[in-house]
mmCIF file of C-alpha atoms in Angstrom:
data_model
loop_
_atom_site.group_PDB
_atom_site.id
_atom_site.type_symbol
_atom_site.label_atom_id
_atom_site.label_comp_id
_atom_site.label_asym_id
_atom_site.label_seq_id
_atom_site.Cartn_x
_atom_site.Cartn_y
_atom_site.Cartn_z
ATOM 1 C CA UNK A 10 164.720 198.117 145.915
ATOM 2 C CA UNK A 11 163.684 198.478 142.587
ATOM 3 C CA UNK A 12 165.457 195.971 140.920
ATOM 4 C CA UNK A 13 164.590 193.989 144.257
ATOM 5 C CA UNK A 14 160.606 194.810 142.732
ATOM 6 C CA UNK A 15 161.435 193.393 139.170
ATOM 7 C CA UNK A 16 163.314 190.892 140.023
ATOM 8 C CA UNK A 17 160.282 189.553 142.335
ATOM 9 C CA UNK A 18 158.401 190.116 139.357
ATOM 10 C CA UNK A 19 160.449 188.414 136.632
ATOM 11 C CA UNK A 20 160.326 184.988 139.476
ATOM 12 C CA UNK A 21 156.962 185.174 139.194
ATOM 13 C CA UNK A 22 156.656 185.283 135.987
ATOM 14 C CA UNK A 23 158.990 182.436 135.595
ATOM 15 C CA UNK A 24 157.042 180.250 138.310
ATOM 16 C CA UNK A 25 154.151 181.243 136.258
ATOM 17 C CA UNK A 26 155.854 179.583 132.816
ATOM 18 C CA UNK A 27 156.804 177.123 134.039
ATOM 19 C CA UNK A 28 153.336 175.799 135.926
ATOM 20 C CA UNK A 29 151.966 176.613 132.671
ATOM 21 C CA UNK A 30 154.479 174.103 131.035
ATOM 22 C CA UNK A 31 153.983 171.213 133.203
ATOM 23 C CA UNK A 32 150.414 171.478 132.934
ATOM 24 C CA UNK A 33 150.936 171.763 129.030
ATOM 25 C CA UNK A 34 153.189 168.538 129.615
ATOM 26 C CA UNK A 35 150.674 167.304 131.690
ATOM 27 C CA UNK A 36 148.015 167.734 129.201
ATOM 28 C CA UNK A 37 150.160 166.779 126.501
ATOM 29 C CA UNK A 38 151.083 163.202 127.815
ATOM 30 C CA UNK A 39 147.437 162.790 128.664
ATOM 31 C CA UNK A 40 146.737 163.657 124.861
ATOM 32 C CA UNK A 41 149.700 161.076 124.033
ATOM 33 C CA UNK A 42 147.740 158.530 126.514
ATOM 34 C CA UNK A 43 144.502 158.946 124.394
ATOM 35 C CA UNK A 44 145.667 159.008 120.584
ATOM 36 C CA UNK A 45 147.473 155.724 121.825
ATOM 37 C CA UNK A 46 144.952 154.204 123.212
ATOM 38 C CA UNK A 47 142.672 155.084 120.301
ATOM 39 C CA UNK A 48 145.001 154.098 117.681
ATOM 40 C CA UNK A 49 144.955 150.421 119.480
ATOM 41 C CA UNK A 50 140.937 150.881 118.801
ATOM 42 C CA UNK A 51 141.307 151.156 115.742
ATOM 43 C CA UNK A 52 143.719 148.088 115.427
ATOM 44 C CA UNK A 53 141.746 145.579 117.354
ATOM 45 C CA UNK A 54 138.761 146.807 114.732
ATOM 46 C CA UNK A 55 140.635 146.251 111.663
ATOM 47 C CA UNK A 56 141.622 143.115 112.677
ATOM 48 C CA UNK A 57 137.818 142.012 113.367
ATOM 49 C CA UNK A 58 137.028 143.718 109.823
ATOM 50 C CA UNK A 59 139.871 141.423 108.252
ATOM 51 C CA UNK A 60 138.440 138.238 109.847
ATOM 52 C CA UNK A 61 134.851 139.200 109.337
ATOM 53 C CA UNK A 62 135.904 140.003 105.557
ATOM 54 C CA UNK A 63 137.251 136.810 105.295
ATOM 55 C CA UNK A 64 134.303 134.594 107.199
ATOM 56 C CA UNK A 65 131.947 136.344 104.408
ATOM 57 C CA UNK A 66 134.329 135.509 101.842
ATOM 58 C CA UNK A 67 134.404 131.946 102.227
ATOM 59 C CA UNK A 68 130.805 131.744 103.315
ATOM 60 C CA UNK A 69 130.423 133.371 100.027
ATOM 61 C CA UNK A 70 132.121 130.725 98.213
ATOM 62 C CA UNK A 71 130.485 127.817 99.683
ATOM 63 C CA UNK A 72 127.111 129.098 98.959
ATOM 64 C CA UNK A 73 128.099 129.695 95.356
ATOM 65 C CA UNK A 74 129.700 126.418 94.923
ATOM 66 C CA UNK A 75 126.374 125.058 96.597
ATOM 67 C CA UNK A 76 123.947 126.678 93.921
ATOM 68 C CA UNK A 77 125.882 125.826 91.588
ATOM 69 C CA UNK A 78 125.959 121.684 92.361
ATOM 70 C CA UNK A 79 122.309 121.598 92.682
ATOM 71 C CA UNK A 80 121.850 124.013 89.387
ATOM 72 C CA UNK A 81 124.012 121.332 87.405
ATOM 73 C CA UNK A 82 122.055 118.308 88.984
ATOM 74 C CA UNK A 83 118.683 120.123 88.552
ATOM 75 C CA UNK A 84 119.601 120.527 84.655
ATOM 76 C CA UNK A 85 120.999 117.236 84.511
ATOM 77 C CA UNK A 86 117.673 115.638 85.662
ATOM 78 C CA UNK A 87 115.557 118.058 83.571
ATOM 79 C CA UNK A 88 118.216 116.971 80.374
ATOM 80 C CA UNK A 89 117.195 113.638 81.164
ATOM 81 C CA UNK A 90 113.283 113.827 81.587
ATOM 82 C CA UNK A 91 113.477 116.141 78.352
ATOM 83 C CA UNK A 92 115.553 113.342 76.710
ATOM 84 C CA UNK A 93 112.923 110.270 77.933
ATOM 85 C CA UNK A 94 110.049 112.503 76.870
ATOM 86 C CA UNK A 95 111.523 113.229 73.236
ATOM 87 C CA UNK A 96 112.196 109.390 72.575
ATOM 88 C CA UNK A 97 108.630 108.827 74.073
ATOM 89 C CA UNK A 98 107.528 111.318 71.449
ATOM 90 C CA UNK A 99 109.159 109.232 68.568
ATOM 91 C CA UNK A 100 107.957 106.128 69.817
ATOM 92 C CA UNK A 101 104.215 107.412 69.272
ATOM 93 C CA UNK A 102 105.357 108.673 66.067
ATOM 94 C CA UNK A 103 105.939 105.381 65.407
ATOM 95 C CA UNK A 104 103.324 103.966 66.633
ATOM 96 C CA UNK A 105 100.712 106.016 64.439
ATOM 97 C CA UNK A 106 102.675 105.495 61.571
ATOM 98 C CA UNK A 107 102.314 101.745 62.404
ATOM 99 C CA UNK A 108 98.388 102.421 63.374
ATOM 100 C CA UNK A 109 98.235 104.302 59.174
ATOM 101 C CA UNK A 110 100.417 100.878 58.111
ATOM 102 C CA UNK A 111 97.208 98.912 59.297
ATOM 103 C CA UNK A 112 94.876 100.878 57.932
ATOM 104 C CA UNK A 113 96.333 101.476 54.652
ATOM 105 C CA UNK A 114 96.729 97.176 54.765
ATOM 106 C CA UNK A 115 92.946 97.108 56.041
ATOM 107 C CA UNK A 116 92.047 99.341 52.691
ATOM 108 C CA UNK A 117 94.066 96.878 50.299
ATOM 109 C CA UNK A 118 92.239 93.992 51.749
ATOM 110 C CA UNK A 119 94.840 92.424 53.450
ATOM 111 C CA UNK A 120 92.532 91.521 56.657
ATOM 112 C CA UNK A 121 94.830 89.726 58.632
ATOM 113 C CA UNK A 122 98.031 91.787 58.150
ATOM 114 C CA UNK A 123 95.763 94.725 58.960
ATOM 115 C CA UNK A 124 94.457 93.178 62.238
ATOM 116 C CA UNK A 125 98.045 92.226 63.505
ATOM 117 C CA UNK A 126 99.470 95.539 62.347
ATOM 118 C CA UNK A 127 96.327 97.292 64.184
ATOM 119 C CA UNK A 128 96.727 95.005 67.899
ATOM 120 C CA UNK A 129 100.457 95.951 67.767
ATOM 121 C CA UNK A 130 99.870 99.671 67.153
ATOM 122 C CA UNK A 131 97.232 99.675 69.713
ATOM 123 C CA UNK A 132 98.677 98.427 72.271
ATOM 124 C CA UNK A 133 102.561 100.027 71.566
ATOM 125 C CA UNK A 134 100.266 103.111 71.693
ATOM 126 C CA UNK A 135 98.365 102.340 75.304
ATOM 127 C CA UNK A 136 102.278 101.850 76.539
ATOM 128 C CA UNK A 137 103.536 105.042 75.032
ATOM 129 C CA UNK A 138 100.631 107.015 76.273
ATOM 130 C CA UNK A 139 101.216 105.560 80.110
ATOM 131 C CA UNK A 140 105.332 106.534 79.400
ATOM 132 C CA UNK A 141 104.157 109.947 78.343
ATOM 133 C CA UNK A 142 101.567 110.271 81.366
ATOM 134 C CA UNK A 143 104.931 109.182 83.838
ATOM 135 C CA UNK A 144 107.363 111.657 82.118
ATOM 136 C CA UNK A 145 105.018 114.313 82.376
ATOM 137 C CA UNK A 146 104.148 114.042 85.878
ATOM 138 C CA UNK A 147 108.234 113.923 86.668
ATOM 139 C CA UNK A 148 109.012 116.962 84.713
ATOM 140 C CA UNK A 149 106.062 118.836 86.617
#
């Protein structure tokens, strides 16, 4: 009777095991069920991260290549403006040195080489000074 006692005993002990076990499975596979579904989570958001990395990337390189073109034609135009104004520069030079021609020739006595030299500096000078006017209202 008393091994009829611990033998009742020991069964439930071992019914006892092994509910705890299959809820430990149970639990376990649930677990498994999670991490899995997780771990797909985290897939589907690396694969976003990739394609968003790469959408930045090449919007990235557009924009730069962008700047760039109008930075080359803005320094292209301002090149050429800065060129136009220079040689309108030297062109009054020219034309004072022309205007001190006539007056040195005007001082010597030389009336109407003076007055020819002075028309032709005067009015080379009224052209250069409407250039100058038009190149510096473009490179404003």
């Amino acid at each position: 009777a008393e091994l009829r006692g611990t033998l009742g005993g020991l069964e439930a002990q071992l019914a006892e095991a092994r509910a705890k076990l299959e809820g430990a499975r149970g639990s376990q596979a649930v677990q498994q069920t999670e991490d899995r579904e997780r771990v797909r989570a985290l897939v589907v958001k690396e694969a976003e991260l990739r394609e968003t990395i790469t959408v930045v990337r090449e919007t990235h390189r557009v924009e730069v290549s962008r700047l760039l073109e109008a930075h080359t034609k803005e320094v292209e135009r301002t090149s050429q403006a800065t060129a136009a104004a220079l040689k309108a520069a030297q062109n009054v030079r020219d034309a004072a040195e022309e205007a001190l021609q006539a007056e040195q020739a005007a001082r010597r006595g030389d009336s109407q080489g003076a007055a020819d030299h002075l028309a032709a500096a005067e009015k080379r000078a009224a052209l250069l000074t409407e250039e100058i006017s038009r190149l510096s209202a473009q490179l404003a």
